[in-house]
Tab-separated table of C-alpha atoms in Angstrom:
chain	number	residue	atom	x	y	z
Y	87	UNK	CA	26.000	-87.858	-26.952
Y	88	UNK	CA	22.469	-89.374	-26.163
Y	89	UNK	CA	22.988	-90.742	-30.159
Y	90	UNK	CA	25.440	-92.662	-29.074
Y	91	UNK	CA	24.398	-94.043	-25.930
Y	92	UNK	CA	21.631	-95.710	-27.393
Y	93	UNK	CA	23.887	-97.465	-29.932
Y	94	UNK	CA	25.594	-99.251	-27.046
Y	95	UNK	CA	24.338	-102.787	-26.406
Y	96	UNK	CA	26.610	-103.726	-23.777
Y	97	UNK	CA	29.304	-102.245	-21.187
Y	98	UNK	CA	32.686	-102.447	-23.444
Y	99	UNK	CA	30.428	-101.115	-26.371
Y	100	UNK	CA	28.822	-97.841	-24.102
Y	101	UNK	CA	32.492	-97.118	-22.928
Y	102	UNK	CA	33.951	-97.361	-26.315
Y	103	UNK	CA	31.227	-94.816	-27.689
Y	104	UNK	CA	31.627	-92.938	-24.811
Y	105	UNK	CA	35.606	-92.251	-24.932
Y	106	UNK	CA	34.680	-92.320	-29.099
Y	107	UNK	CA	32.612	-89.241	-28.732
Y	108	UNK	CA	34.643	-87.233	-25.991
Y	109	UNK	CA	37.408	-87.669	-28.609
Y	110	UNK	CA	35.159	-86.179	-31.523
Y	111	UNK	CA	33.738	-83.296	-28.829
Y	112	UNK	CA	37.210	-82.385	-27.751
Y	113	UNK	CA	38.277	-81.843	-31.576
Y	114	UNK	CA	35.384	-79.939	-32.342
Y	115	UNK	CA	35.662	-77.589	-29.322
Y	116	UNK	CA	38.892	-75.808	-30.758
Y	117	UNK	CA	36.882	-75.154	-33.990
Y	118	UNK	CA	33.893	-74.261	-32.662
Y	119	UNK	CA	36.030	-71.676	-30.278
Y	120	UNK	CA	37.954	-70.460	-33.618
Y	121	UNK	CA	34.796	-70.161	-35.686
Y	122	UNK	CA	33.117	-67.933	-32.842
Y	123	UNK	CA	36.384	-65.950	-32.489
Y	124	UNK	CA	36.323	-65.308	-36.137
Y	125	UNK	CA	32.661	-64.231	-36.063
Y	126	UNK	CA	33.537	-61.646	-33.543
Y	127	UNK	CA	36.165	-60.326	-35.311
Y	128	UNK	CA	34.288	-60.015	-38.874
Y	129	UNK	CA	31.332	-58.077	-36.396
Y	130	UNK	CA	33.732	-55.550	-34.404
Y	131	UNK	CA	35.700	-55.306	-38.052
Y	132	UNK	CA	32.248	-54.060	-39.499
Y	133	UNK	CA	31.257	-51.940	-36.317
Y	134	UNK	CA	34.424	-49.522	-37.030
Y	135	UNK	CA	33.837	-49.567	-40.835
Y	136	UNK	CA	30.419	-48.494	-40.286
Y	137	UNK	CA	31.414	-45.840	-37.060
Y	138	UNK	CA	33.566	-45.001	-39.957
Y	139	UNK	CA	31.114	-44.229	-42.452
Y	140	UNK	CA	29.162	-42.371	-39.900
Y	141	UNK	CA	31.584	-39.743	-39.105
Y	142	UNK	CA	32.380	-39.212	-42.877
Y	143	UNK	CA	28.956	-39.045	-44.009
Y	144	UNK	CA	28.457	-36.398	-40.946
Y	145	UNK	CA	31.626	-34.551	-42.212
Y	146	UNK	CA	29.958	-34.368	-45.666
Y	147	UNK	CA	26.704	-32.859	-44.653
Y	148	UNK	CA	27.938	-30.553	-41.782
Y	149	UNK	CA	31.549	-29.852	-43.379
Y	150	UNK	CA	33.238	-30.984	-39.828
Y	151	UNK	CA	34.086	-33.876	-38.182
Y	152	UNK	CA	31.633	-35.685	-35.561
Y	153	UNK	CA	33.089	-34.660	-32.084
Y	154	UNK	CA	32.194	-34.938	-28.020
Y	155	UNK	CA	29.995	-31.263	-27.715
Y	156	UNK	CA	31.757	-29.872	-24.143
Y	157	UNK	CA	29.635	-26.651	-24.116
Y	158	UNK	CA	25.975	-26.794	-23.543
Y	159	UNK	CA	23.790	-28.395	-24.295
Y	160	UNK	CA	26.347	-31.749	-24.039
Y	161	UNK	CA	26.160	-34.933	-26.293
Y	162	UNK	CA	28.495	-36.988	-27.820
Y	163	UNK	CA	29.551	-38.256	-31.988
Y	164	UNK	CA	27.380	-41.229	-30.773
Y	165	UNK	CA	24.333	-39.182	-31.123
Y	166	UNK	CA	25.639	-37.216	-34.216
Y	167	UNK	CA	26.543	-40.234	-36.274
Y	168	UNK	CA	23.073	-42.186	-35.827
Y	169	UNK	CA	21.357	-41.559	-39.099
Y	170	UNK	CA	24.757	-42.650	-40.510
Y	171	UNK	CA	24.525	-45.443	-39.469
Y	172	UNK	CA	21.101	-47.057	-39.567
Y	173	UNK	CA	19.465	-45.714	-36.514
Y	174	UNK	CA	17.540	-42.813	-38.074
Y	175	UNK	CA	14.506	-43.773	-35.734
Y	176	UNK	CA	16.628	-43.025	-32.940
Y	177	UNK	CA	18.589	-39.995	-34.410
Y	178	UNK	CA	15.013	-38.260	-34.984
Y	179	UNK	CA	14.207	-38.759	-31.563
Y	180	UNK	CA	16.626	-37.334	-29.800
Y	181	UNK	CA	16.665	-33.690	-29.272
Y	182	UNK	CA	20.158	-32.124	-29.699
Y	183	UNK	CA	18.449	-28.675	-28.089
Y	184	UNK	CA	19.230	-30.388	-24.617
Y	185	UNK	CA	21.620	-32.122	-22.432
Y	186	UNK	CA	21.875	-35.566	-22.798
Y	187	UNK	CA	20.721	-36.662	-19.820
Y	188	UNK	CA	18.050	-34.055	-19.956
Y	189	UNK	CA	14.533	-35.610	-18.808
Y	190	UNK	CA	12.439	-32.668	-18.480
Y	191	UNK	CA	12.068	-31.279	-21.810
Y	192	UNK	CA	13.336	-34.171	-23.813
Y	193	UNK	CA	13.026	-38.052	-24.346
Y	194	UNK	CA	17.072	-38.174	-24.266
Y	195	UNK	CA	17.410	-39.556	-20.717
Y	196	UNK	CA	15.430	-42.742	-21.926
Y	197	UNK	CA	17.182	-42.712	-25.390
Y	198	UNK	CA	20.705	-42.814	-23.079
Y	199	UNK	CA	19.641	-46.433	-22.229
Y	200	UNK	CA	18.863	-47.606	-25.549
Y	201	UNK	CA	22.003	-49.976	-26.805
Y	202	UNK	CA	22.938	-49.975	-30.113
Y	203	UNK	CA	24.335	-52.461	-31.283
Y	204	UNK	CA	27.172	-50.991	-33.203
Y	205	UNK	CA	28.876	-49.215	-30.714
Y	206	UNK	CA	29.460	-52.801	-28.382
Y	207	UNK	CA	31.915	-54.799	-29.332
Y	208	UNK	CA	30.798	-58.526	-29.928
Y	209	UNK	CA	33.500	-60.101	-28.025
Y	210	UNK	CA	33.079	-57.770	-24.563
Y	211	UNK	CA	32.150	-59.422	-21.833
Y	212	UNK	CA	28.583	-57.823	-20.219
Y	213	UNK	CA	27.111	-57.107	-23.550
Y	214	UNK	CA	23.895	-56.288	-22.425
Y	215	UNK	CA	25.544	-54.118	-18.988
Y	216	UNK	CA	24.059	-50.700	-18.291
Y	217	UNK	CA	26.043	-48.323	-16.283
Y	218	UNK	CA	24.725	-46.601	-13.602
Y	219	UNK	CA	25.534	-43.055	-14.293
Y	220	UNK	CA	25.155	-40.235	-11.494
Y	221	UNK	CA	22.236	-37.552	-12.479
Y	222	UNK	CA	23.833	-33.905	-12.973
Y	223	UNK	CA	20.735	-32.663	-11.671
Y	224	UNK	CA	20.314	-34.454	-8.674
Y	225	UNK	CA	23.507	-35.642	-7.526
Y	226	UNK	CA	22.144	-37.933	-4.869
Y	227	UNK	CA	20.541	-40.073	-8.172
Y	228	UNK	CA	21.361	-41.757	-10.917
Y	229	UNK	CA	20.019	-43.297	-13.894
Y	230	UNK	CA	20.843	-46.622	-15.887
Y	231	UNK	CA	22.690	-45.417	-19.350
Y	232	UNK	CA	23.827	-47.640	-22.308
Y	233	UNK	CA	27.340	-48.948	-22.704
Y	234	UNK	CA	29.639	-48.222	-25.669
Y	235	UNK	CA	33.111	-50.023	-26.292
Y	236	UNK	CA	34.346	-47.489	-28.761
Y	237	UNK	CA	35.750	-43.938	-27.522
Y	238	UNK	CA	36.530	-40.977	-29.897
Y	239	UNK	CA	40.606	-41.268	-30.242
Y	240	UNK	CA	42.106	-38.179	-28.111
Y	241	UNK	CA	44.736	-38.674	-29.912
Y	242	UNK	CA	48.287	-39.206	-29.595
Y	243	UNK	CA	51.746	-38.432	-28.314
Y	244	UNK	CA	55.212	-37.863	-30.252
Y	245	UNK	CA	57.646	-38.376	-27.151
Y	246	UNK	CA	55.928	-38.285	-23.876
Y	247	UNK	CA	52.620	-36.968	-21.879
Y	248	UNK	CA	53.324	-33.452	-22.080
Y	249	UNK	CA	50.627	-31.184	-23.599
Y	250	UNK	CA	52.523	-30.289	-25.717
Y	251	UNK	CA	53.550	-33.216	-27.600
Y	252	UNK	CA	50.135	-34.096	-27.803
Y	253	UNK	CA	48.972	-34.318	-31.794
Y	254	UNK	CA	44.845	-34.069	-31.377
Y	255	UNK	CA	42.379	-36.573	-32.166
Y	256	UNK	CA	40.105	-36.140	-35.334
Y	257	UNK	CA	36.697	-36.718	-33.308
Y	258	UNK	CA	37.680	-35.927	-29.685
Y	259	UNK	CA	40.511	-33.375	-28.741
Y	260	UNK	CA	41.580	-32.218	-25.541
Y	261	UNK	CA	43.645	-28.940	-27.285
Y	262	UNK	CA	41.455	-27.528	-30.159
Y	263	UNK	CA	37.599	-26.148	-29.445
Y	264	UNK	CA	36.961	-25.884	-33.153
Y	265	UNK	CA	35.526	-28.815	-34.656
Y	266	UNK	CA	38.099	-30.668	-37.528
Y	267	UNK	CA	37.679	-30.886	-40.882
Y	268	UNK	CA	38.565	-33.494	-43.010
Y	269	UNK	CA	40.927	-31.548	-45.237
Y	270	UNK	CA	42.211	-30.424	-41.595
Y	271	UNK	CA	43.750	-34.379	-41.934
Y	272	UNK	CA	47.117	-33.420	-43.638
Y	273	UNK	CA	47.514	-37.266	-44.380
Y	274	UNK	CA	44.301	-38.285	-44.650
Y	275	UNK	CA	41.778	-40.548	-42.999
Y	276	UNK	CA	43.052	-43.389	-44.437
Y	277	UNK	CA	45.938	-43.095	-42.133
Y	278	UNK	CA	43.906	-41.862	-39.398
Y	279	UNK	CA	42.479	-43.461	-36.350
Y	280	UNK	CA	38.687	-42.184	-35.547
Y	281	UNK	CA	38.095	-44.435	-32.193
Y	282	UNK	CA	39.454	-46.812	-30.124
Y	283	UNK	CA	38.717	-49.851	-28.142
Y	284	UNK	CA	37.866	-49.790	-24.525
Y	285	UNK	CA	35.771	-53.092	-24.187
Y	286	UNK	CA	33.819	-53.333	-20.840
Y	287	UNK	CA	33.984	-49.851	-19.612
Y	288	UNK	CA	33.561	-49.170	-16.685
Y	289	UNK	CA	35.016	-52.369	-15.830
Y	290	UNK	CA	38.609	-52.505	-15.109
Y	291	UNK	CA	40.473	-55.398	-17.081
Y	292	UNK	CA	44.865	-56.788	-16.227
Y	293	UNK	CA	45.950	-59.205	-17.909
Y	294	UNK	CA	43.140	-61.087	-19.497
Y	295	UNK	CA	41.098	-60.989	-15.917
Y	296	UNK	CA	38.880	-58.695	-14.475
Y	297	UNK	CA	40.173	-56.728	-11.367
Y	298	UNK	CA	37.347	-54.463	-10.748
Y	299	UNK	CA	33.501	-54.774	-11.021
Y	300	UNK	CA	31.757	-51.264	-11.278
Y	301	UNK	CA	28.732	-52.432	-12.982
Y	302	UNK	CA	26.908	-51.844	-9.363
Y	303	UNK	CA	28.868	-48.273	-9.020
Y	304	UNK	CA	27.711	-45.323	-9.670
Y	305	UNK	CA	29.644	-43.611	-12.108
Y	306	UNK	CA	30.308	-39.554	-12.472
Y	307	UNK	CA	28.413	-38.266	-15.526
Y	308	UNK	CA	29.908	-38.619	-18.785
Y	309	UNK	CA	28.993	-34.601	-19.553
Y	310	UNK	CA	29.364	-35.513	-23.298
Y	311	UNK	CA	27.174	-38.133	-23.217
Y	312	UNK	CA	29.756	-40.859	-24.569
């Protein structure tokens, strides 16, 4: 804009640039808009390739499936799949001997707020949000934990909500306390869904809008760690 300014001698000439380059700006919005959407999608596309490739490569060196650990001591297939997926450094740091959120014995607690980058989705709003997370030991605290966008699929439903219709998830199952195997998969993971998106969590999205800001709320523990 400033360019063109200076190539304007008199009044008709500045106001002839002027419309001249709101025209060119309000073409190149759109494509700038696309180009960025297109960027985000190529990023979140190789996010899940790579969560992907994480839960496999677990699968082949423990013979199960990555999966949210319920019993004590808690973590989540966040923490498993990390030296799958490029955060070794991390991975060897964390101590799977304690509870996530463990700060006594262990470095996890600070490890919780370390974001990696792979498990936020590039087009969430808030990418750099921490939620405040209540502490299990001291329910009157909390601590600041990092955000993920992906969840372990639960899995899914044939006909309605009943437990029973319920066909469990590969990484995260509400039904089953043994961990799955991929030759568990009768149609293989090709055909299966590991995660799914929940961009913005804790936040509360309808309709394109946000309804309800938690960032400043203290959330209950995830006891899995996810």
């Amino acid at each position: 804009m400033p360019s063109c300014f200076r190539r304007a001698s008199t009044i008709p000439g500045f106001l002839v640039l002027l419309a001249f380059c709101l025209i060119i700006g309000g073409l190149l919005l759109p494509v700038i808009q696309l180009t960025r959407i297109s960027r985000h999608r190529l990023q979140c596309t190789e996010n899940l390739r790579k969560i992907g490739v994480g839960a496999t490569g677990y699968a082949d060196t423990h013979g199960v499936l990555p999966r949210n650990e319920v019993r004590p001591p808690r973590h989540s297939w966040n923490t498993e799949i990390l030296p799958y997926i490029g955060e070794e450094k991390l991975a060897r740091l964390f101590s799977p001997d304690h509870e996530w959120w463990d700060n006594a014995a262990s470095n996890n607690r600070n490890l919780a707020s370390k974001q990696v980058a792979t498990f936020l989705c590039p087009a969430a709003p808030h990418p750099k949000r921490l939620v405040l997370t209540k502490d299990p030991n001291s329910p009157e605290k909390s601590f600041p934990t990092a955000a993920t966008d992906y969840v372990g699929s639960a899995g899914a439903y044939y006909e309605n909500n009943d437990p029973d219709s319920l066909h469990v998830g590969a990484m995260h199952h509400r039904k089953v306390n043994q961990r799955i195997r991929i030759a568990d998969i009768p149609d293989g993971t090709t055909n299966t869904l590991f995660v799914v998106e929940m961009a913005d969590k804790p936040n509360r999205w309808q309709a394109g809008k946000l309804s309800d800001d938690r960032l400043t709320e203290v959330q209950m523990p995830a006891l899995a760690g996810q």
